[in-house]
XYZ file of C-alpha atoms in Angstrom:
678
model
C 110.967 127.034 130.236
C 108.068 126.002 128.496
C 107.208 123.367 125.588
C 106.259 126.210 123.525
C 109.273 128.769 124.152
C 111.309 125.569 123.627
C 109.889 124.937 120.267
C 110.035 128.406 119.043
C 113.588 128.611 119.998
C 114.291 125.435 117.931
C 112.935 126.874 114.864
C 115.099 129.991 115.114
C 117.800 128.185 115.497
C 116.940 126.024 112.440
C 115.794 128.742 110.273
C 118.959 130.841 110.934
C 122.022 128.387 111.956
C 121.062 125.442 110.113
C 119.976 121.568 111.115
C 123.317 120.762 112.547
C 123.202 123.421 115.259
C 119.489 122.887 115.590
C 120.222 119.476 116.579
C 122.407 120.413 119.158
C 121.078 122.887 120.596
C 117.599 121.136 120.951
C 119.203 118.116 123.034
C 120.803 120.632 125.380
C 117.287 122.442 125.426
C 115.776 119.301 126.175
C 117.638 117.607 128.849
C 119.623 120.297 130.158
C 123.484 120.519 131.428
C 125.384 118.107 129.764
C 129.267 116.782 129.034
C 130.529 116.325 125.527
C 130.339 112.536 126.058
C 126.511 112.403 127.195
C 125.767 115.174 124.315
C 127.153 112.806 121.921
C 125.018 109.739 123.216
C 122.052 111.956 122.618
C 122.648 113.864 119.454
C 123.771 110.828 117.584
C 126.610 112.586 115.504
C 130.294 112.047 114.974
C 132.363 114.121 117.233
C 133.496 116.324 114.260
C 130.275 117.374 113.241
C 129.216 117.965 117.022
C 131.973 120.066 117.564
C 131.311 122.117 114.736
C 127.876 122.690 116.105
C 128.971 123.526 119.556
C 131.230 125.873 117.785
C 128.349 127.819 116.190
C 126.584 127.954 118.818
C 129.089 129.171 121.329
C 130.439 131.807 118.637
C 126.630 132.797 118.571
C 126.151 132.800 122.752
C 123.557 130.397 122.002
C 125.344 127.564 124.713
C 127.368 128.513 127.506
C 130.250 126.227 128.949
C 131.725 125.933 132.335
C 135.242 123.776 133.225
C 135.617 123.532 137.033
C 139.273 124.321 138.144
C 139.163 121.027 140.012
C 137.441 119.105 136.729
C 138.810 118.031 133.480
C 134.879 117.758 131.725
C 133.823 120.500 130.203
C 129.540 120.724 130.655
C 127.516 122.639 127.925
C 123.884 124.450 128.587
C 121.369 126.079 126.411
C 120.531 129.615 126.619
C 117.067 129.713 125.522
C 116.853 133.568 126.423
C 119.633 134.334 123.851
C 118.047 131.956 121.059
C 114.488 134.268 121.425
C 116.405 137.182 121.156
C 117.244 136.027 117.410
C 113.793 137.156 116.303
C 114.303 140.831 117.413
C 117.465 140.915 115.012
C 115.438 143.191 112.117
C 114.202 145.712 115.209
C 117.815 146.015 116.294
C 119.255 146.823 112.801
C 116.265 149.139 112.316
C 116.677 150.611 115.366
C 120.439 151.692 114.896
C 119.833 152.536 111.642
C 117.218 155.409 112.650
C 119.507 156.695 115.229
C 123.112 156.353 113.854
C 122.756 156.378 109.941
C 123.189 153.557 107.369
C 127.019 152.536 108.923
C 126.354 151.921 111.814
C 123.051 149.546 110.709
C 125.655 147.764 108.367
C 128.200 146.883 111.628
C 125.500 145.963 113.973
C 124.317 143.564 111.239
C 127.762 141.941 110.660
C 127.904 141.702 114.668
C 124.892 139.580 114.690
C 125.731 137.334 112.225
C 129.027 136.928 113.733
C 128.070 136.819 117.247
C 130.782 138.440 118.544
C 134.584 139.762 117.133
C 137.688 141.671 117.449
C 137.852 145.219 116.219
C 141.118 143.953 114.482
C 139.560 141.263 112.599
C 136.666 143.463 111.684
C 138.894 146.069 110.203
C 140.811 143.255 108.347
C 137.556 142.118 106.907
C 136.601 145.368 106.217
C 139.869 146.268 104.291
C 139.647 143.157 102.290
C 136.240 143.993 101.091
C 137.387 147.853 99.953
C 140.519 146.325 97.845
C 142.682 148.095 100.318
C 144.394 145.493 102.487
C 148.036 144.637 102.292
C 149.352 141.093 101.872
C 150.279 140.881 105.628
C 146.552 141.912 106.389
C 144.916 139.086 108.875
C 141.482 137.892 107.889
C 140.650 135.154 110.142
C 137.607 133.980 107.892
C 135.174 137.194 108.520
C 132.585 137.837 105.894
C 130.923 140.945 105.452
C 127.234 141.460 105.065
C 125.381 144.156 103.933
C 121.937 144.741 105.353
C 120.288 145.272 102.248
C 121.071 142.178 100.396
C 122.066 138.392 101.195
C 125.406 137.315 99.972
C 128.896 137.767 101.100
C 131.153 140.526 99.730
C 134.433 140.002 98.645
C 137.552 142.149 97.702
C 135.617 142.684 94.097
C 132.319 143.977 95.848
C 133.206 146.846 98.477
C 130.767 147.294 101.390
C 131.291 151.116 100.446
C 132.415 151.668 104.399
C 136.285 153.060 105.257
C 138.030 152.182 108.436
C 137.196 155.678 109.900
C 133.485 155.337 109.085
C 134.180 151.681 111.356
C 135.531 153.104 114.001
C 133.210 156.062 114.323
C 130.259 153.598 114.017
C 131.664 151.462 116.543
C 132.428 154.218 119.315
C 129.624 155.555 118.962
C 127.304 152.083 119.780
C 129.990 151.283 122.465
C 129.163 154.806 124.258
C 125.422 153.972 124.394
C 125.984 150.878 125.142
C 124.011 149.018 122.443
C 127.589 147.138 121.683
C 129.515 145.713 124.646
C 132.931 143.735 125.586
C 132.624 139.960 125.380
C 134.316 138.525 129.025
C 135.117 135.265 129.901
C 132.452 135.325 132.248
C 129.982 135.720 129.369
C 130.692 132.475 128.428
C 129.605 130.672 131.696
C 126.233 130.036 132.978
C 124.743 132.061 135.536
C 124.477 129.490 138.314
C 128.515 129.080 137.849
C 129.427 132.490 137.680
C 127.414 132.671 141.421
C 129.189 129.380 142.660
C 132.813 130.709 141.376
C 131.776 134.714 142.929
C 130.597 132.785 146.250
C 133.846 130.419 146.664
C 136.164 133.616 146.147
C 134.466 135.070 149.365
C 133.029 132.676 151.221
C 136.301 131.693 153.579
C 137.252 135.261 153.967
C 133.567 136.380 155.154
C 133.158 132.956 157.175
C 136.241 134.169 158.927
C 135.835 137.712 159.946
C 132.148 137.395 161.068
C 131.386 133.790 161.365
C 128.504 132.312 160.218
C 125.645 134.302 161.345
C 123.059 136.821 159.707
C 125.248 139.208 158.692
C 127.876 137.235 157.621
C 125.482 135.604 155.039
C 124.059 139.354 154.131
C 127.919 140.646 153.772
C 128.767 137.682 151.508
C 125.725 138.044 149.312
C 126.438 141.808 148.580
C 129.920 141.140 148.064
C 128.946 138.271 145.376
C 126.904 140.747 143.804
C 129.140 143.326 143.093
C 131.345 140.783 141.761
C 128.751 139.473 139.456
C 128.132 142.994 138.420
C 132.042 143.322 138.034
C 131.878 140.422 135.677
C 128.817 141.708 133.601
C 129.607 145.385 133.336
C 133.809 145.447 133.573
C 135.742 146.589 136.674
C 135.865 149.897 135.014
C 132.150 150.815 134.529
C 132.399 150.786 138.877
C 135.001 153.163 139.274
C 134.841 156.543 139.371
C 136.245 158.624 136.447
C 136.444 155.089 134.528
C 136.617 154.799 130.776
C 134.541 152.720 128.328
C 136.351 149.461 127.929
C 138.504 148.890 125.006
C 138.738 152.472 124.232
C 141.485 154.195 124.583
C 141.741 157.663 126.522
C 141.754 160.651 124.331
C 142.746 163.994 125.394
C 140.540 165.482 127.834
C 139.645 169.199 128.698
C 140.018 168.152 132.280
C 143.760 168.150 133.559
C 146.599 170.339 135.038
C 146.287 173.159 133.207
C 143.049 173.067 131.328
C 140.247 174.418 131.562
C 137.499 173.038 134.143
C 134.700 174.338 131.720
C 132.592 171.278 130.343
C 133.081 171.235 126.650
C 130.134 171.737 124.658
C 128.284 168.623 122.625
C 126.564 168.726 119.392
C 124.072 166.222 118.325
C 126.155 163.989 116.172
C 129.090 163.409 118.708
C 128.535 160.857 121.812
C 127.979 162.432 125.093
C 131.899 162.001 125.763
C 131.090 159.950 129.192
C 134.123 159.760 131.874
C 136.865 161.937 130.353
C 136.726 160.350 126.805
C 136.852 162.916 123.736
C 134.445 161.032 121.244
C 134.321 163.148 118.015
C 131.401 162.769 115.319
C 132.034 161.911 111.908
C 132.261 165.807 110.585
C 135.294 166.028 112.964
C 138.491 164.618 112.359
C 139.428 162.989 115.878
C 137.885 159.973 117.643
C 138.894 158.039 120.384
C 140.684 154.918 118.759
C 139.605 151.600 119.654
C 141.981 148.642 120.914
C 142.461 146.069 117.888
C 141.961 143.034 120.671
C 138.518 144.538 121.813
C 135.899 141.621 121.175
C 133.025 143.116 121.302
C 128.937 141.607 120.934
C 125.668 142.892 120.252
C 123.930 143.792 123.895
C 120.274 142.325 123.544
C 119.471 143.811 127.690
C 120.130 147.443 126.017
C 118.104 147.110 123.304
C 115.313 146.074 125.426
C 115.517 149.497 127.192
C 114.939 151.243 123.870
C 112.126 149.231 122.612
C 110.515 149.853 126.268
C 111.121 153.731 125.950
C 109.061 153.383 121.990
C 106.112 151.640 124.219
C 106.308 154.484 126.488
C 106.689 157.039 123.787
C 103.504 155.579 121.568
C 101.653 155.499 124.789
C 102.068 159.272 125.792
C 101.541 159.939 121.949
C 98.057 158.043 122.216
C 97.215 160.097 125.341
C 98.970 163.820 125.341
C 99.551 164.293 121.358
C 102.687 164.334 119.002
C 104.645 167.490 120.480
C 104.613 166.011 124.223
C 105.395 162.538 123.217
C 108.585 164.128 121.160
C 109.862 165.675 124.190
C 108.897 162.508 126.405
C 111.298 160.501 123.260
C 114.111 162.571 123.866
C 114.117 162.515 127.842
C 113.996 158.943 127.547
C 116.592 158.593 124.974
C 118.924 160.556 127.626
C 117.955 158.667 129.981
C 118.394 155.130 128.281
C 121.888 156.036 127.510
C 122.437 155.570 131.273
C 120.370 152.239 131.623
C 122.102 149.233 131.232
C 119.566 146.707 131.139
C 115.005 146.853 131.711
C 115.808 144.813 135.409
C 119.044 144.881 137.326
C 119.126 141.400 139.543
C 122.218 142.778 141.112
C 120.787 146.204 142.323
C 121.858 147.359 145.639
C 119.755 149.924 147.977
C 117.357 152.498 146.320
C 116.882 150.310 143.503
C 116.853 146.917 144.912
C 113.330 145.972 144.261
C 113.335 147.790 140.959
C 115.906 148.721 138.478
C 119.122 150.978 137.887
C 116.491 153.105 135.647
C 115.077 154.648 138.674
C 118.004 156.673 140.094
C 118.585 158.453 136.782
C 117.430 161.833 136.620
C 117.081 164.600 134.006
C 116.658 168.277 134.573
C 115.000 170.472 132.289
C 117.817 172.627 130.912
C 119.812 169.630 130.235
C 116.902 168.267 128.041
C 116.659 171.876 126.457
C 120.540 171.778 125.460
C 120.011 168.623 123.609
C 116.228 169.063 122.212
C 116.592 169.300 119.036
C 115.669 173.232 117.695
C 113.397 172.336 114.392
C 111.085 170.648 116.153
C 107.492 172.625 117.164
C 106.751 172.707 120.750
C 103.694 175.177 120.615
C 101.242 172.768 118.465
C 99.471 170.660 121.140
C 99.600 173.451 124.074
C 97.007 176.389 123.918
C 97.660 179.486 125.728
C 94.822 180.059 128.225
C 94.080 183.657 129.722
C 96.196 184.571 132.815
C 93.187 185.053 134.910
C 92.022 181.397 134.398
C 95.426 179.826 135.705
C 95.695 178.875 138.769
C 99.557 179.220 138.979
C 99.567 178.887 143.166
C 97.550 175.540 142.966
C 99.695 174.209 140.256
C 103.080 174.902 141.790
C 102.063 173.413 145.171
C 101.128 170.030 143.599
C 104.117 170.030 141.371
C 106.921 171.282 143.767
C 105.491 170.347 147.487
C 107.882 172.968 149.005
C 108.226 176.624 149.739
C 110.518 178.244 146.931
C 112.314 182.041 147.009
C 113.882 183.873 143.969
C 117.349 184.950 144.338
C 118.976 188.232 143.225
C 122.781 188.410 141.543
C 124.235 188.601 145.015
C 122.283 185.797 146.377
C 120.237 187.877 148.541
C 116.123 186.567 148.931
C 113.639 188.513 147.188
C 110.430 188.539 148.235
C 108.865 186.466 150.717
C 108.225 182.620 150.638
C 105.783 181.072 148.756
C 103.008 181.801 150.252
C 100.333 184.855 152.171
C 100.572 187.936 150.033
C 103.288 187.583 147.723
C 102.212 183.813 146.829
C 100.948 184.791 143.632
C 103.955 186.785 142.337
C 106.585 185.012 143.567
C 105.779 181.303 142.078
C 104.635 182.779 138.528
C 108.159 181.985 137.152
C 106.408 181.340 133.900
C 103.832 183.483 132.165
C 100.963 183.105 129.980
C 102.940 183.230 126.983
C 105.338 180.137 128.541
C 108.055 182.743 129.183
C 110.742 182.581 132.291
C 111.501 185.831 133.345
C 113.581 185.590 136.418
C 116.589 183.312 137.930
C 115.196 181.290 140.604
C 116.421 178.975 143.226
C 116.131 176.041 141.497
C 119.388 177.050 139.104
C 122.613 176.375 141.619
C 125.334 178.956 140.652
C 127.668 176.274 141.195
C 126.406 174.433 138.133
C 126.096 177.529 135.805
C 129.092 176.780 134.187
C 127.688 173.216 133.337
C 124.242 174.539 132.391
C 124.763 176.984 130.461
C 128.203 177.221 128.840
C 129.618 180.683 127.746
C 126.639 182.357 129.125
C 127.677 182.145 132.516
C 127.249 185.279 134.353
C 130.586 187.263 135.069
C 129.167 189.958 137.559
C 125.984 190.658 139.579
C 125.040 192.692 136.489
C 124.968 190.120 134.308
C 121.849 188.008 135.228
C 120.752 185.179 133.071
C 118.368 186.089 130.741
C 115.338 183.986 130.046
C 112.749 185.935 128.593
C 113.604 185.933 124.729
C 113.338 183.076 122.480
C 115.090 180.877 124.683
C 112.776 181.707 127.605
C 109.876 180.657 125.409
C 111.067 177.564 124.210
C 111.901 176.542 127.922
C 108.659 177.485 129.050
C 106.928 175.367 126.262
C 109.278 172.478 127.184
C 108.641 172.546 131.244
C 104.670 172.926 129.842
C 104.967 169.673 128.857
C 107.067 168.010 131.203
C 104.136 169.302 133.308
C 101.561 167.545 130.832
C 103.545 164.444 131.354
C 103.880 164.620 135.250
C 100.279 165.947 135.568
C 98.884 162.767 133.720
C 97.052 160.069 135.309
C 99.565 157.644 134.397
C 102.316 159.804 135.851
C 104.976 159.333 132.802
C 107.479 161.377 134.732
C 108.143 162.570 138.591
C 109.754 165.569 139.711
C 112.149 164.938 142.083
C 114.551 168.146 142.268
C 114.826 171.699 141.772
C 118.099 172.261 139.964
C 118.242 173.199 136.104
C 114.415 174.470 136.419
C 113.410 170.627 137.623
C 114.615 166.993 137.826
C 112.603 164.492 136.411
C 112.907 160.969 137.003
C 110.637 157.807 135.667
C 109.167 155.117 137.471
C 109.693 152.369 135.003
C 108.224 149.844 137.173
C 104.279 151.442 137.459
C 104.657 152.415 134.023
C 105.218 148.654 132.628
C 102.389 147.670 134.981
C 99.993 150.095 133.104
C 101.438 148.953 129.928
C 100.682 145.377 130.413
C 97.436 146.039 132.075
C 96.122 147.914 128.787
C 97.465 144.992 126.734
C 95.613 142.430 129.028
C 92.672 144.182 128.384
C 93.089 144.550 125.007
C 93.337 141.132 124.500
C 90.233 140.418 126.774
C 88.179 142.666 124.773
C 88.771 141.194 121.544
C 88.441 137.782 122.955
C 85.438 137.885 125.033
C 83.677 141.209 124.355
C 83.056 144.797 126.179
C 81.458 143.180 129.273
C 84.202 140.283 130.191
C 86.687 143.786 130.337
C 84.124 145.311 132.835
C 83.833 142.180 134.622
C 87.411 141.700 135.210
C 87.943 145.425 136.179
C 85.525 144.972 139.141
C 86.997 141.614 140.015
C 90.651 143.543 139.837
C 89.238 146.159 142.177
C 87.230 144.431 144.565
C 88.641 140.978 144.581
C 86.499 137.623 145.423
C 82.832 137.965 144.359
C 79.813 135.869 143.704
C 77.529 135.959 140.280
C 75.209 138.469 142.658
C 77.379 140.828 143.707
C 79.310 141.060 140.049
C 75.598 141.248 138.525
C 75.143 144.004 141.040
C 77.984 145.821 140.500
C 78.357 145.452 136.533
C 74.513 146.567 135.900
C 74.260 142.979 133.864
C 71.757 140.206 134.197
C 73.074 137.115 135.867
C 72.134 135.004 133.075
C 74.203 137.183 130.883
C 77.382 137.354 132.544
C 77.398 133.718 133.495
C 78.216 132.546 129.735
C 81.060 135.427 129.612
C 82.569 134.159 133.364
C 82.205 130.316 131.965
C 84.234 131.318 128.868
C 86.895 133.068 130.625
C 87.434 130.562 133.054
C 87.746 127.542 130.236
C 90.387 130.146 128.853
C 92.357 130.462 132.262
C 91.688 134.115 132.682
C 89.682 133.483 136.169
C 89.275 131.471 138.558
C 86.683 130.003 140.502
C 87.005 128.775 144.451
C 84.305 126.809 146.132
C 83.648 127.872 149.904
C 81.247 125.009 151.733
C 78.984 126.365 153.812
C 78.828 122.908 155.837
C 80.396 119.344 155.867
C 78.254 118.098 153.116
C 79.653 120.064 150.131
C 76.642 120.017 148.368
C 76.446 122.229 145.675
C 73.432 123.893 146.851
C 75.047 124.400 150.103
C 78.303 125.890 148.362
C 79.294 129.747 147.822
C 80.790 129.906 144.534
C 83.310 132.872 144.332
C 85.396 134.288 141.042
C 88.663 136.072 141.324
C 91.353 137.380 138.363
C 95.064 136.554 138.590
C 96.843 139.159 136.626
C 100.490 137.256 137.016
C 98.470 133.741 135.822
C 96.865 135.874 132.824
C 99.998 137.421 131.720
C 101.959 133.674 131.949
C 98.811 132.417 129.565
C 99.156 135.200 127.239
C 103.251 134.563 127.116
C 102.457 130.933 126.339
C 99.850 132.020 123.452
C 102.311 134.249 122.125
C 105.383 131.627 122.049
C 102.990 128.970 120.534
C 101.665 131.607 117.685
C 105.258 132.673 116.917
C 106.132 128.934 116.469
C 103.068 128.599 114.083
C 103.701 131.205 112.122
C 107.007 130.200 111.305
C 106.299 126.570 110.679
C 103.875 128.041 108.063
C 106.720 130.388 106.513
C 108.820 127.654 106.277
C 106.380 125.440 104.336
C 105.604 128.318 102.312
C 109.164 128.507 101.589
C 109.476 124.781 100.951
C 106.776 124.909 98.249
C 108.459 127.537 96.358
C 112.174 126.663 97.019
C 112.684 126.006 93.024
C 111.342 129.416 92.055
C 113.173 130.960 94.987
C 116.475 129.062 93.936
C 116.072 130.612 90.592
C 115.428 134.158 91.629
C 118.494 134.160 94.316
C 121.315 133.743 91.158
C 123.438 136.226 91.238
C 122.423 136.782 87.299
C 118.698 136.999 87.733
C 119.116 139.379 91.013
C 117.890 142.765 89.529
C 116.664 141.316 86.015
C 113.984 139.187 87.003
C 112.136 140.801 83.963
C 114.837 139.509 81.441
C 115.297 135.895 83.345
C 111.994 135.143 84.870
C 108.406 134.747 83.173
C 105.783 136.922 84.211
C 104.053 134.002 85.728
C 107.258 133.238 87.889
C 107.189 137.294 88.929
C 103.794 136.943 90.047
C 104.343 133.963 91.972
C 107.269 135.408 93.470
C 105.624 138.671 94.445
C 103.257 136.801 95.946
C 105.178 135.162 98.093
C 107.146 137.767 99.280
C 103.734 139.774 100.393
C 102.879 136.257 102.122
C 105.989 136.409 103.695
C 105.908 140.102 104.908
C 102.655 139.297 106.337
C 103.405 136.357 108.152
C 106.726 138.221 109.647
C 105.023 141.204 110.795
C 102.705 139.045 112.720
C 105.871 137.701 114.580
C 106.540 141.094 115.054
C 103.603 142.089 116.750
C 103.812 138.754 119.174
C 107.585 140.211 119.858
C 105.895 142.996 120.923
C 103.450 141.246 123.212
C 106.492 139.324 124.741
C 108.435 142.445 125.624
C 105.817 144.181 127.430
C 104.717 140.779 129.534
C 108.288 139.244 130.092
C 111.100 141.450 129.613
C 110.716 144.980 130.551
């Protein structure tokens, strides 16, 4: 961890949790893993105060700890990435509010404040805030906050949230993964978890297979699987398992029950793994266990923030309507993706992330896509004679296709020859899908179409009306996303009118390249960007070669190259022609190191964010008397009565200044997400 990142994390902890916690966190961040006795020597605080500070940091998962089974000493370690995530609290609450409403945003806000809490304690705290708690109700000191004010609620200030609303909001957050169950292993450092998992299997693997390469590979595989179980829970990897902490509700799958998949609405969760999760407008909902300990999952929110960046990129390149289709597709995929990068992944996704194996079909996307959104605004109907349907189909599908009649027999010839033009035109110039094609597997009709399942050969699926037009438009937008030079999606299957996958690694690489090019253009000008692109494509070049390729005079590019070299964006290699190593007998080659530039941008972002927070704190100290007066309960909402005109103007000026500073922090956090997290 760099110096500027440590400084930023310390400022964030000090801003939110105070000086005591900040002193403890700073020592752990600077010195690393320490025992309680070693920590006390360096912090210079009484044991009682030190333990209070540690308790706050552990509650917020900013400090991890581990006690070895054969030792009686507990070691503590600071988690700087968790501390950095504090800067995204506002984005997290806003994202939850946009998707699930104010109730879920309030629950998320309180979880961010508390660090982690049990469902029973949350329910008791909200009951007390509403004034509905009985004398036997427990409340272990939990204070409930509302997102729109800064003071704790008590029984005389109800939050407005009922217990059924709390249960509904928490169920939705657990279903999509924005909130996760807390386990004992989450409090341990990653190194200790790895050592514990290795110790569990080392003896058995060594006895079975010796100590060779095969035994090491098997041991590594078992360790990774155990670490994944500790991270996500054993239920997450079991077929038919249910979400941890959620009691099983009634399900449509079982003896005497219909095997037809239940229809879902946009208000309810997706009912994965046999759970019946009912929306707020219905009467039944999966109950949550009272002893379930939950916390906010920042890794899941990183997936949502990455989706927002990709949607913005698609909007810039392809327009608003296509970006809406892409946003819905990414949201459906995002619900099944736990994190942007999975260090415990295996097999096909070992080198990327678990996101690469998530596929969405066109029909699944059509069923979940809001009907109120217009899909025809960004696509114009071209004349039929100008559409090369055969070429488009060959480039998109890459294989032959056939049509089936209602009995399953092949209609017409294979794609190619004289029947090619007729065979592949499953979509006319108006976007209609007139026929059932082989892409729709009959075994999945019940899943795909619900009550529209064909009952006999005469009841063939009709997609030529409004439904066909809508699906046709949706598929056109998907084809635009697939054919774009950035390849936002890829066609990987044929079930449900096409299955689509997103290569997140390639798209994040594009995001990083675009962001780097934007920074270089702002700092060094357009000619610098041209030189960087040439070096990125050609490799190491001298000034004369770059001058010829860039069509810029050698004297002009020398100034730009020197400035970029001083800033660290370009590197210079000396290649002597003989042993004298004289400058006149040396070739100077310029080259571009993208990874080094990424690290430089990250360091600059950390430093700028720290300076912005320091400036904000300085301005706040200068206004502390006025701010203390404005935050009094009798003054809030009555500023015109208790504050003079000059005080109101000064207060308004401070709020605008703080808003600008924090907005810039948010922009820099976007760059950190692109270059580090996504």
